mmCIF file with all atom_site columns, N, CA and C in Angstrom:
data_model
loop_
_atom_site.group_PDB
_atom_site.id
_atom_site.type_symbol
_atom_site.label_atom_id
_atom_site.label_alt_id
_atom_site.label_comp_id
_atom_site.label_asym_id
_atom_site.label_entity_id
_atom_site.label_seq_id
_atom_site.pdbx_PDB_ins_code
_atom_site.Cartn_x
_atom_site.Cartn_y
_atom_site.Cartn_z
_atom_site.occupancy
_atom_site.B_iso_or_equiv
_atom_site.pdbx_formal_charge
_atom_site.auth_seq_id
_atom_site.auth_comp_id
_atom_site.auth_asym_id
_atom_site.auth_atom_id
_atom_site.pdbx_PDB_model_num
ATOM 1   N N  . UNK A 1 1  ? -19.271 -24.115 10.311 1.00 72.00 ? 2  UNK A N  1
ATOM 2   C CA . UNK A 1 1  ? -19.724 -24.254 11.679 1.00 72.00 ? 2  UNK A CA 1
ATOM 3   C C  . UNK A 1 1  ? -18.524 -24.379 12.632 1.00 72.00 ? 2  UNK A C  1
ATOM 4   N N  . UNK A 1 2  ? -17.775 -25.224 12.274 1.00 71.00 ? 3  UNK A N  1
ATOM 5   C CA . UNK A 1 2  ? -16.864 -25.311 13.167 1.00 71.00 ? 3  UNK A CA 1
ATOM 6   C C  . UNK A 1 2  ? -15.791 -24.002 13.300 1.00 71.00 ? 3  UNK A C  1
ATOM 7   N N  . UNK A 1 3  ? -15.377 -23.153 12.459 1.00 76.00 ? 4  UNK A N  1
ATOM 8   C CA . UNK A 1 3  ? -14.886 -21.917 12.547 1.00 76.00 ? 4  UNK A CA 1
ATOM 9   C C  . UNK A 1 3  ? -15.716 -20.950 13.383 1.00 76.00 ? 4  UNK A C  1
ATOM 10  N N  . UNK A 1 4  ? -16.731 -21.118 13.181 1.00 86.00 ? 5  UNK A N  1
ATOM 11  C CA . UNK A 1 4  ? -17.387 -20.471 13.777 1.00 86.00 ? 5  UNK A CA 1
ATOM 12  C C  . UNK A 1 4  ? -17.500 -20.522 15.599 1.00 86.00 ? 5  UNK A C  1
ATOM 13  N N  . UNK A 1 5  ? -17.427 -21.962 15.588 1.00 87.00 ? 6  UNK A N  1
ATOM 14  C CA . UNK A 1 5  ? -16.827 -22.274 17.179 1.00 87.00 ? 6  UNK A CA 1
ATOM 15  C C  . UNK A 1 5  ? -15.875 -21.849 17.574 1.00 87.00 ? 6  UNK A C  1
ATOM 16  N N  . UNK A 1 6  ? -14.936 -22.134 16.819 1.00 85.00 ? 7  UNK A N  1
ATOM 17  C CA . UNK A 1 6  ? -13.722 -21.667 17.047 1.00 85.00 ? 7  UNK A CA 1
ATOM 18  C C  . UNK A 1 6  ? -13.302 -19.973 17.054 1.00 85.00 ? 7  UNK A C  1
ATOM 19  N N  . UNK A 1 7  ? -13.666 -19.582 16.657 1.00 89.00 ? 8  UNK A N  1
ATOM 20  C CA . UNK A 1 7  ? -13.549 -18.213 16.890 1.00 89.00 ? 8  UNK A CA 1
ATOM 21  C C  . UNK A 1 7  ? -14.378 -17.567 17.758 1.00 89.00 ? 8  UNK A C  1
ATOM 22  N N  . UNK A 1 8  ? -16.044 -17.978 18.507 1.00 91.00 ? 9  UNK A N  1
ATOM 23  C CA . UNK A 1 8  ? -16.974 -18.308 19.621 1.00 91.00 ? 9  UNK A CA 1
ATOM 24  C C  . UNK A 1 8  ? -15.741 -18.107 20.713 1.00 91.00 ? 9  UNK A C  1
ATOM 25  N N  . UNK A 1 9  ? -14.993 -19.090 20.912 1.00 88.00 ? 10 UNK A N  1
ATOM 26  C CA . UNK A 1 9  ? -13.961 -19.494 22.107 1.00 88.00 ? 10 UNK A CA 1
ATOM 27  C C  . UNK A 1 9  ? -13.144 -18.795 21.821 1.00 88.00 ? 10 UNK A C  1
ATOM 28  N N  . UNK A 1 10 ? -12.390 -18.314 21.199 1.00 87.00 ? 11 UNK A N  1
ATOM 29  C CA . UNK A 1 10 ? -11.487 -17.526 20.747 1.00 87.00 ? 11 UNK A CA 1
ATOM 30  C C  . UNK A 1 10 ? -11.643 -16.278 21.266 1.00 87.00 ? 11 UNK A C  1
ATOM 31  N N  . UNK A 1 11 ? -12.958 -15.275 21.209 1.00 89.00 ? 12 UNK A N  1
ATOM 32  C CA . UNK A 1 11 ? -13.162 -14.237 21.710 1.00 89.00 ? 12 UNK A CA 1
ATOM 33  C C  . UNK A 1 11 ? -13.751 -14.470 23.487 1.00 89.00 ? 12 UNK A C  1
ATOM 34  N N  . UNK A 1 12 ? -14.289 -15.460 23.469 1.00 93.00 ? 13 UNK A N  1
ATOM 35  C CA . UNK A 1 12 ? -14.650 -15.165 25.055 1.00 93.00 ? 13 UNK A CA 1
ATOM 36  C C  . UNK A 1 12 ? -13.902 -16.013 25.887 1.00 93.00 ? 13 UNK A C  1
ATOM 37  N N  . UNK A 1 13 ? -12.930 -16.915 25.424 1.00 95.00 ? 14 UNK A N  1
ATOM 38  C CA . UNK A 1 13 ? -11.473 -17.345 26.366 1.00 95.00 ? 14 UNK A CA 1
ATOM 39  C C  . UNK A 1 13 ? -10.218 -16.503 25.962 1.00 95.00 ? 14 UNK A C  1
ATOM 40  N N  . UNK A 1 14 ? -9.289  -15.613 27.205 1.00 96.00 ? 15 UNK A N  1
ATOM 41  C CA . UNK A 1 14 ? -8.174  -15.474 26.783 1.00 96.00 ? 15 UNK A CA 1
ATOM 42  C C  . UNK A 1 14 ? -7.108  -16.055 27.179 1.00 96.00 ? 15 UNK A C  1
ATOM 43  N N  . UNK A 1 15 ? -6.419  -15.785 26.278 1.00 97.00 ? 16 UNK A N  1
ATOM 44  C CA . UNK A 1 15 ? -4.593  -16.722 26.396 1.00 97.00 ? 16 UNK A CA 1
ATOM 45  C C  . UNK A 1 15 ? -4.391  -16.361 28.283 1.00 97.00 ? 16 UNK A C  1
ATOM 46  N N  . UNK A 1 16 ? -5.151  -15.024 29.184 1.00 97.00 ? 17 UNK A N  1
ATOM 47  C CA . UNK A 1 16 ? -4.704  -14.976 30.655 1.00 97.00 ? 17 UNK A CA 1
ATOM 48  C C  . UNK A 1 16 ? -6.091  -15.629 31.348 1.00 97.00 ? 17 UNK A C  1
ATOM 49  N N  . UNK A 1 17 ? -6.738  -15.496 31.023 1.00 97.00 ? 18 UNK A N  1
ATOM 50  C CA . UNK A 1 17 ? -7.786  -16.714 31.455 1.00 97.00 ? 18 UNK A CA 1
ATOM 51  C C  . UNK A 1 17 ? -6.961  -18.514 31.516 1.00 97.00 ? 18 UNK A C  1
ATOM 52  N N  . UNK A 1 18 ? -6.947  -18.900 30.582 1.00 97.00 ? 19 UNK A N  1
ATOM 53  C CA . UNK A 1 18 ? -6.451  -19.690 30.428 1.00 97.00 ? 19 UNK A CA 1
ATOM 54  C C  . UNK A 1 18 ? -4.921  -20.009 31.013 1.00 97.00 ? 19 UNK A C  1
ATOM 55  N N  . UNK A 1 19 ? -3.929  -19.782 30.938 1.00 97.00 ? 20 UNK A N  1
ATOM 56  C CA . UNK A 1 19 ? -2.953  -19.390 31.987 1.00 97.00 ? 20 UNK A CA 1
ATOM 57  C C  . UNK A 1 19 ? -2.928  -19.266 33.348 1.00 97.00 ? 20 UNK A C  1
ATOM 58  N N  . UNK A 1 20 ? -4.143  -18.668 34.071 1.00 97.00 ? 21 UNK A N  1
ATOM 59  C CA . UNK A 1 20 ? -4.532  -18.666 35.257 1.00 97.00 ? 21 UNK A CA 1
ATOM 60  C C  . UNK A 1 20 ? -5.084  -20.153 35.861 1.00 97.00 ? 21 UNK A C  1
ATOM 61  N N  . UNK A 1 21 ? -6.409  -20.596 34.729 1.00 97.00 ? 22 UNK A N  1
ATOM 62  C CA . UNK A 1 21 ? -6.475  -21.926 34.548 1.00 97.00 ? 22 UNK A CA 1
ATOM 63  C C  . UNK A 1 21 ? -5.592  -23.088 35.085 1.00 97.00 ? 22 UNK A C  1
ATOM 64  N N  . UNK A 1 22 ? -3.962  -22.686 34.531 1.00 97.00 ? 23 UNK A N  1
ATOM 65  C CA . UNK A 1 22 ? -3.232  -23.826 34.815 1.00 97.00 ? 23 UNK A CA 1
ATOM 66  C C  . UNK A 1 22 ? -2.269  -23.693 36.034 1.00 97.00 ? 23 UNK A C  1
ATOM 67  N N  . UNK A 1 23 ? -2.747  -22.433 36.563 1.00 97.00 ? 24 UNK A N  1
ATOM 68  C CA . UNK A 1 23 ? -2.008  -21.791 38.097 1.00 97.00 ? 24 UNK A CA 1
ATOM 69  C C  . UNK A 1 23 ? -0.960  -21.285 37.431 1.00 97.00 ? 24 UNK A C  1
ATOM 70  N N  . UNK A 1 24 ? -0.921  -20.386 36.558 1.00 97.00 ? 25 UNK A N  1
ATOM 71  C CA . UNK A 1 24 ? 0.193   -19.509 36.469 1.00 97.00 ? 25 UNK A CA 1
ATOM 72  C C  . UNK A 1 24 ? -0.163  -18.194 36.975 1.00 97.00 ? 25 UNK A C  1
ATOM 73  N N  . UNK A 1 25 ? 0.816   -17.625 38.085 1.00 97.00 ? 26 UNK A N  1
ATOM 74  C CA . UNK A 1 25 ? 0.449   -16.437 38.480 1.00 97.00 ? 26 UNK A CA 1
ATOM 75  C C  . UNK A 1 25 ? 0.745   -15.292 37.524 1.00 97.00 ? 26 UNK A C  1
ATOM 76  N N  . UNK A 1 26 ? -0.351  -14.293 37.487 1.00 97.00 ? 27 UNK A N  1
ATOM 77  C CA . UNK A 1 26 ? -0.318  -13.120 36.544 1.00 97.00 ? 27 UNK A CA 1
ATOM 78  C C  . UNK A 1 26 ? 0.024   -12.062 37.506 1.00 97.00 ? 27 UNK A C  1
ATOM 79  N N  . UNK A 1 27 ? 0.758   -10.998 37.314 1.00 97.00 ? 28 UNK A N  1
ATOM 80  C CA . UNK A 1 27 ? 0.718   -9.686  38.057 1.00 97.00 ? 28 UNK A CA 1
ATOM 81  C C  . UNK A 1 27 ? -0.267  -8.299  37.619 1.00 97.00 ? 28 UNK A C  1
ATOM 82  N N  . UNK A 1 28 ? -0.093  -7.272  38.151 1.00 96.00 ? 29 UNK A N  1
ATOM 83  C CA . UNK A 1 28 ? -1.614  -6.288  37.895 1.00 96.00 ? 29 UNK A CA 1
ATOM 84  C C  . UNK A 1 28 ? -0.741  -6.041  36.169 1.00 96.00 ? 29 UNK A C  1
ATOM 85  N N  . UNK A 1 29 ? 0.548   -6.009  35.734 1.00 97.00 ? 30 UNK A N  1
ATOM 86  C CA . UNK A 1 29 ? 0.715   -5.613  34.937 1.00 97.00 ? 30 UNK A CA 1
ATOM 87  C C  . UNK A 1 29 ? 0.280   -6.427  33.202 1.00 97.00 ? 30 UNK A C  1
ATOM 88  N N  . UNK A 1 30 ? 0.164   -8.200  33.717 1.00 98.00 ? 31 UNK A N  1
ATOM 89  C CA . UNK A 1 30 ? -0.356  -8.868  32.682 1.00 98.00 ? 31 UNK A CA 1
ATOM 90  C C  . UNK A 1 30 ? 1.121   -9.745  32.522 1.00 98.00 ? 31 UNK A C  1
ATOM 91  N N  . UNK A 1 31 ? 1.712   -9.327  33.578 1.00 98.00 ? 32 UNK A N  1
ATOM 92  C CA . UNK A 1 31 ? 3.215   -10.498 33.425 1.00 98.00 ? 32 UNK A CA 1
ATOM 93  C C  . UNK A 1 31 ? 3.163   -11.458 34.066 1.00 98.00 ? 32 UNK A C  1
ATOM 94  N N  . UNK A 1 32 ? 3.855   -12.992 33.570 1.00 98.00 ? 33 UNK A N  1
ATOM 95  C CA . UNK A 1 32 ? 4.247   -13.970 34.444 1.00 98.00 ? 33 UNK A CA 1
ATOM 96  C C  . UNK A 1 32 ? 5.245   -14.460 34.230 1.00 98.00 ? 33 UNK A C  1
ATOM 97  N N  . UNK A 1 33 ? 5.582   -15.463 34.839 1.00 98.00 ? 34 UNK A N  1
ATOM 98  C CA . UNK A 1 33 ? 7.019   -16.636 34.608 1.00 98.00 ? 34 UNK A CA 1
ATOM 99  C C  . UNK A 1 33 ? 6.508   -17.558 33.439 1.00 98.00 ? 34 UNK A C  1
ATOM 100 N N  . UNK A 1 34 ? 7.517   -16.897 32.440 1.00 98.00 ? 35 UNK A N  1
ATOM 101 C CA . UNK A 1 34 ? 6.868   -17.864 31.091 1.00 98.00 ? 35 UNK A CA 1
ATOM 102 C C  . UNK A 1 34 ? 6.993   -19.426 31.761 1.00 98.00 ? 35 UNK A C  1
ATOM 103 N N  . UNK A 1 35 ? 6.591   -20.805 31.552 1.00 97.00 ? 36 UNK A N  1
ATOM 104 C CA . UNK A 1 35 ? 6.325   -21.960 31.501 1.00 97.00 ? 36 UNK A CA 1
ATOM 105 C C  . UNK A 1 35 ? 7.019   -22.793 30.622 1.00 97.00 ? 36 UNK A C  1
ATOM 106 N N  . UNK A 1 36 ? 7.472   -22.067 28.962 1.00 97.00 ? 37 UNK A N  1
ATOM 107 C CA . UNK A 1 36 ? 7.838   -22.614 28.140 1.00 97.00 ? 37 UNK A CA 1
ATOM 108 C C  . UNK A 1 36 ? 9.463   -22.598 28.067 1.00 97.00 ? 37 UNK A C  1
ATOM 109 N N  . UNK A 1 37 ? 10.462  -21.803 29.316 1.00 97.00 ? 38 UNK A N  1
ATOM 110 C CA . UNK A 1 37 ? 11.554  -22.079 29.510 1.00 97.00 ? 38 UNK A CA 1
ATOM 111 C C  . UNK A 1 37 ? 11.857  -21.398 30.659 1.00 97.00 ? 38 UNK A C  1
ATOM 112 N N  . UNK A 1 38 ? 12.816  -21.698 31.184 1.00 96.00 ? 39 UNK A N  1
ATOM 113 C CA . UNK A 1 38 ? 13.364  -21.316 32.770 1.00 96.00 ? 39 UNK A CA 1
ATOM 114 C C  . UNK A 1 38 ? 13.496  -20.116 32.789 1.00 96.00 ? 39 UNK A C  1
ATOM 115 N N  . UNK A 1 39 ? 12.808  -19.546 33.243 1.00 96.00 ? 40 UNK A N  1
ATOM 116 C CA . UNK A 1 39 ? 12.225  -18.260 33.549 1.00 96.00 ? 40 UNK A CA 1
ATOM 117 C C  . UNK A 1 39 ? 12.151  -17.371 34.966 1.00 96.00 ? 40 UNK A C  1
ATOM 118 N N  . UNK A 1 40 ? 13.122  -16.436 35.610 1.00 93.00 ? 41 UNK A N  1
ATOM 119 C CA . UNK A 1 40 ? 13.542  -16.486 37.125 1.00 93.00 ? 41 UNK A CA 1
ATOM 120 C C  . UNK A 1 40 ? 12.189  -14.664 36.819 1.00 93.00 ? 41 UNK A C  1
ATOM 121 N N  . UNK A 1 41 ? 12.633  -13.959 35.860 1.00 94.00 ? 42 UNK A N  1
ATOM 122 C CA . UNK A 1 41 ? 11.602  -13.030 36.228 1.00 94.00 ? 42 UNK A CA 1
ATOM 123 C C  . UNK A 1 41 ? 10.495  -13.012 35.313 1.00 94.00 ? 42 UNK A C  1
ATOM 124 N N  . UNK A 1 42 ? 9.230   -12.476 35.570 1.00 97.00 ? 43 UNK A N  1
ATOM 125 C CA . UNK A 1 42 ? 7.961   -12.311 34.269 1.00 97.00 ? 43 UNK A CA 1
ATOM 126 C C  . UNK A 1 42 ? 8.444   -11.930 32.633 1.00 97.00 ? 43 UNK A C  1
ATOM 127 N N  . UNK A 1 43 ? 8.595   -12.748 31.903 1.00 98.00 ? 44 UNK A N  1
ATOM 128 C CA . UNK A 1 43 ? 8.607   -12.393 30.324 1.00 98.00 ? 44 UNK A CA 1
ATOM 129 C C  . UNK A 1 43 ? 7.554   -12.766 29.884 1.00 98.00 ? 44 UNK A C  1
ATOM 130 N N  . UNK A 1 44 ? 6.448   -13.150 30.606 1.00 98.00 ? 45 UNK A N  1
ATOM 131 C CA . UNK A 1 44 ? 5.662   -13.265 29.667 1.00 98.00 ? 45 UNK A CA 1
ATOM 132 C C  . UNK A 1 44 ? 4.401   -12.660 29.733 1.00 98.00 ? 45 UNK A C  1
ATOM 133 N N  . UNK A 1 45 ? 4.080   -11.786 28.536 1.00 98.00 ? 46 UNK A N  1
ATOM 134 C CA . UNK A 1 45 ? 2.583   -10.875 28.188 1.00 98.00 ? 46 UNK A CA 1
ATOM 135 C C  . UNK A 1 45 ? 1.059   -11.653 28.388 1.00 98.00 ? 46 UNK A C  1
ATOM 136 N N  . UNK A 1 46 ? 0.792   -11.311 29.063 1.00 98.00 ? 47 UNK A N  1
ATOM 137 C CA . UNK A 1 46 ? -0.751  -12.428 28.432 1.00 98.00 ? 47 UNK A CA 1
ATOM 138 C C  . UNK A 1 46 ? -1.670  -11.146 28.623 1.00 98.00 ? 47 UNK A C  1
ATOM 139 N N  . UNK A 1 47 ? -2.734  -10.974 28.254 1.00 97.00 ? 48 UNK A N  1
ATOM 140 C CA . UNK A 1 47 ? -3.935  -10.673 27.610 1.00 97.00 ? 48 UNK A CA 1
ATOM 141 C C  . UNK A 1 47 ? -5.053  -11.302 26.569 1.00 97.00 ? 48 UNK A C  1
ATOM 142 N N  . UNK A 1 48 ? -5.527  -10.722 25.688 1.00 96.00 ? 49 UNK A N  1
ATOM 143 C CA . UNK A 1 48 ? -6.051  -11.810 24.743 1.00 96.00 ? 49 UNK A CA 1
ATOM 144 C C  . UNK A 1 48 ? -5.078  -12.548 23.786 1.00 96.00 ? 49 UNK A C  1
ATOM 145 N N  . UNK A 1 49 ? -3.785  -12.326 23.769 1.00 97.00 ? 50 UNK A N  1
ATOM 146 C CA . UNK A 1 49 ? -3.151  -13.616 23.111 1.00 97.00 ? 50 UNK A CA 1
ATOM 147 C C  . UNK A 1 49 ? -2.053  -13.608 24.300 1.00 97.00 ? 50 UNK A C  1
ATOM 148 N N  . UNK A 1 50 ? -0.541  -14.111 24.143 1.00 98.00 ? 51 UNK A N  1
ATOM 149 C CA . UNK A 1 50 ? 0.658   -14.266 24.842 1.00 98.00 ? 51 UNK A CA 1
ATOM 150 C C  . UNK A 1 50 ? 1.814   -13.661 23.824 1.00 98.00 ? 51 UNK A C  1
ATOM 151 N N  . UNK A 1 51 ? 2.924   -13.558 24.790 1.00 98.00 ? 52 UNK A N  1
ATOM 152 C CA . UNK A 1 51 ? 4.078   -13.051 24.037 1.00 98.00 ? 52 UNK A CA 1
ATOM 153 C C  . UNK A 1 51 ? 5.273   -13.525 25.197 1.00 98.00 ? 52 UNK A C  1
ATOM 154 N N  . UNK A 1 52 ? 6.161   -14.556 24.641 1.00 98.00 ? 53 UNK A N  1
ATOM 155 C CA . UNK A 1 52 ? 7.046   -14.399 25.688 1.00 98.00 ? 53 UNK A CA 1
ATOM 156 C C  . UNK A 1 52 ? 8.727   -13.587 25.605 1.00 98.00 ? 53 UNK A C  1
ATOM 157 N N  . UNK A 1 53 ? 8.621   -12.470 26.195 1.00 98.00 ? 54 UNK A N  1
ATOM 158 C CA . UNK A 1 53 ? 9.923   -11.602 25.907 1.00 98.00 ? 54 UNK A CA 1
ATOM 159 C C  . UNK A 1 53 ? 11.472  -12.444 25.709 1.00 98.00 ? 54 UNK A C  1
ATOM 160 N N  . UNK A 1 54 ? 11.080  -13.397 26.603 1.00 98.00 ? 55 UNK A N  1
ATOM 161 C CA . UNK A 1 54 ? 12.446  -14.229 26.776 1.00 98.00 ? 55 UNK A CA 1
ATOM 162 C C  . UNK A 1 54 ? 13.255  -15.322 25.456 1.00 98.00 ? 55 UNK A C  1
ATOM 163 N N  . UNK A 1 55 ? 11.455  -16.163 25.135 1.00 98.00 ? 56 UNK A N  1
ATOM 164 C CA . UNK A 1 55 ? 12.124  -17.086 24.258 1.00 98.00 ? 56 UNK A CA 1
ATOM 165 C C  . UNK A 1 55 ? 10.754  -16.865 22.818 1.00 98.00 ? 56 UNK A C  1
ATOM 166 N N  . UNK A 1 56 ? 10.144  -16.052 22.873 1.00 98.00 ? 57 UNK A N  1
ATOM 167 C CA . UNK A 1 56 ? 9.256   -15.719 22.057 1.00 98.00 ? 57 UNK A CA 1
ATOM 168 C C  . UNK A 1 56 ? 8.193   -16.350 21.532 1.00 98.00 ? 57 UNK A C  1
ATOM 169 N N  . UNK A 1 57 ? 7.824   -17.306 22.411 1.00 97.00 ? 58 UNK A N  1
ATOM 170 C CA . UNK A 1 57 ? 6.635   -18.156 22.295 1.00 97.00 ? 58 UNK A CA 1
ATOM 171 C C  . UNK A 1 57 ? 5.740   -17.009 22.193 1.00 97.00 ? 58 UNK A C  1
ATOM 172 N N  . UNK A 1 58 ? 4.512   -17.773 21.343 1.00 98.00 ? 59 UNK A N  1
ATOM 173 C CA . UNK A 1 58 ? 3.121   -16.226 21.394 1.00 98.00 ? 59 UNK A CA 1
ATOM 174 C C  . UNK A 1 58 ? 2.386   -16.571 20.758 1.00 98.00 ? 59 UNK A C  1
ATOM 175 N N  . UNK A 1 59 ? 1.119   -16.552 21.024 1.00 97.00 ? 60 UNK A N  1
ATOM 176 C CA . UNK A 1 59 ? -0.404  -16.767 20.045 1.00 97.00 ? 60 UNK A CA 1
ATOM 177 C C  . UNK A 1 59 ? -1.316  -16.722 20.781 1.00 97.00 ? 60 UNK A C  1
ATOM 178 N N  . UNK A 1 60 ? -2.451  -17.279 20.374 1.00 96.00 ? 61 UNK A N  1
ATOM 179 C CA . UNK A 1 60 ? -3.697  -17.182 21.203 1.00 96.00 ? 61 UNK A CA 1
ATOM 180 C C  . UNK A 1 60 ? -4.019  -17.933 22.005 1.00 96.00 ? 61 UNK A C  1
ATOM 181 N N  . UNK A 1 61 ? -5.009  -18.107 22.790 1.00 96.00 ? 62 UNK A N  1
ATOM 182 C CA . UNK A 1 61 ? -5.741  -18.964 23.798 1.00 96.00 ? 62 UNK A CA 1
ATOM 183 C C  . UNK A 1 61 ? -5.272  -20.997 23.169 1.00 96.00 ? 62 UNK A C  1
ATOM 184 N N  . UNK A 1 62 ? -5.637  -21.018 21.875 1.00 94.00 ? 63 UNK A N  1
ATOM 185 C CA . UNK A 1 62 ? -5.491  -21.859 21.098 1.00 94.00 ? 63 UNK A CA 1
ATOM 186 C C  . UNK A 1 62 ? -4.068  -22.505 21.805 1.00 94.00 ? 63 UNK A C  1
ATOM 187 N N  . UNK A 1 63 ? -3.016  -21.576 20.976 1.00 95.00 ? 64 UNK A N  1
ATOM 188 C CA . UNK A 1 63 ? -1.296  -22.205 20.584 1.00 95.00 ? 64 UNK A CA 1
ATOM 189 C C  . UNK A 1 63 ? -1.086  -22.404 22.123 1.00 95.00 ? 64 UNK A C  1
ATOM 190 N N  . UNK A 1 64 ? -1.608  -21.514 23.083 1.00 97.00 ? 65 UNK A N  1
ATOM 191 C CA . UNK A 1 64 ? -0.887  -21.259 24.738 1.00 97.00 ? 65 UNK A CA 1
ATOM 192 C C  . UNK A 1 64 ? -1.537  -22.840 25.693 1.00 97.00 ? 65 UNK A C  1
ATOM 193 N N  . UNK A 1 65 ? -2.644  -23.109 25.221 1.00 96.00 ? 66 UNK A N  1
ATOM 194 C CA . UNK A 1 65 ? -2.784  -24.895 25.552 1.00 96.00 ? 66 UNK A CA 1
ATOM 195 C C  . UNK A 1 65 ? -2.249  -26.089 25.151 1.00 96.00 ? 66 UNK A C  1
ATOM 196 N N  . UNK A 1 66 ? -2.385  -25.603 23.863 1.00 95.00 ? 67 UNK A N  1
ATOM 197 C CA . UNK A 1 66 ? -1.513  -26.606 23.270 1.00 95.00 ? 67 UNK A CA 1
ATOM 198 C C  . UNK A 1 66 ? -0.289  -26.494 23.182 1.00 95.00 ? 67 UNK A C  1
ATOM 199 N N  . UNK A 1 67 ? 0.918   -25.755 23.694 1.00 96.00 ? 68 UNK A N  1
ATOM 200 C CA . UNK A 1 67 ? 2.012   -25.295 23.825 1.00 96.00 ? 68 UNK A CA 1
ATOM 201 C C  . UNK A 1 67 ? 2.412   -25.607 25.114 1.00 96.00 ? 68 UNK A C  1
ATOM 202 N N  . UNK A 1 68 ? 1.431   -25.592 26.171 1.00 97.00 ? 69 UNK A N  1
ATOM 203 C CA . UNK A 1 68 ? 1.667   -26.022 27.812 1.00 97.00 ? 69 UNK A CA 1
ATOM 204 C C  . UNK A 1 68 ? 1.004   -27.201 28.037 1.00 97.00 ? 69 UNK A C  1
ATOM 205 N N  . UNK A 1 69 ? 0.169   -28.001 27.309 1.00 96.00 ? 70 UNK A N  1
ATOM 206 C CA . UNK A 1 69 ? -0.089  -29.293 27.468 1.00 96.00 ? 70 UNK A CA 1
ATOM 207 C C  . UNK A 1 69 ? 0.599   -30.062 26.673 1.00 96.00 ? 70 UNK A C  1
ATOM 208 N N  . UNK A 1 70 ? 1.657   -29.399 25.328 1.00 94.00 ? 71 UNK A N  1
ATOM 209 C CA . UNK A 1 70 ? 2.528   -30.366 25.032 1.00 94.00 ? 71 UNK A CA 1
ATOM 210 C C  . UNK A 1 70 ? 1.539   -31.337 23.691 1.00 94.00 ? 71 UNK A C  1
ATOM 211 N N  . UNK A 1 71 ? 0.518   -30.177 23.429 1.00 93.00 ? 72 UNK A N  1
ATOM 212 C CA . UNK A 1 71 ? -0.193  -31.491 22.087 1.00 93.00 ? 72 UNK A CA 1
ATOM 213 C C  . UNK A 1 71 ? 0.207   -30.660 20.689 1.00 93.00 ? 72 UNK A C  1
ATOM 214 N N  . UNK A 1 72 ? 0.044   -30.845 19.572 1.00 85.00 ? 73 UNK A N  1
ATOM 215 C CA . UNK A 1 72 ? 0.533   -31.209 18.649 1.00 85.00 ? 73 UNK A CA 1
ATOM 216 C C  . UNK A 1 72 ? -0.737  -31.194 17.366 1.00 85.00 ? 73 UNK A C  1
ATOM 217 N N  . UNK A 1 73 ? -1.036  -31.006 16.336 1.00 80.00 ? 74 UNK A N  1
ATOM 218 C CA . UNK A 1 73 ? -1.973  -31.249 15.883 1.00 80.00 ? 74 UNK A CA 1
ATOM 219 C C  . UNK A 1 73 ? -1.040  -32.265 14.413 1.00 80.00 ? 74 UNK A C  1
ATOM 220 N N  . UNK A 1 74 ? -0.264  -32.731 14.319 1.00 75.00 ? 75 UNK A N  1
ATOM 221 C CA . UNK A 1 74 ? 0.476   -33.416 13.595 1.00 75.00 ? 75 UNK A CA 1
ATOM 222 C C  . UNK A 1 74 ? 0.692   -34.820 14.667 1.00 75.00 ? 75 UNK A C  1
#
């Protein structure tokens, strides 16, 4: 059951949904100012997961909250 949630949210939240969420501006191309290091132009991909060109942060909706809120599952 619970996988099953989880993958529920998984397909109908994306890593740029979510991103937008926390006021990160996206451009028409799917780029922004990565968050996860000092970042002066867009490295970072979002769509349904993230990719950051600069310092290579990347995963899904999942890793990109918990990666910008700083939680931890340890």
């Amino acid at each position: 059951m619970l996988r099953n949630m989880y993958e529920s949210i998984k397909a109908a939240v994306t890593a740029r949904q979510a991103a937008e969420s926390f006021g990160l501006t996206v451009n028409r191309s799917g780029m922004a100012a990565c968050p996860f290091h000092e970042d002066h132009t867009p490295s970072l991909k979002l769509d349904q997961r993230y990719y950051c060109f600069g310092c290579g942060a990347g995963g899904n909706v999942f890793t990109f909250v918990m990666e910008y809120e700083n939680y931890s599952l340890v």
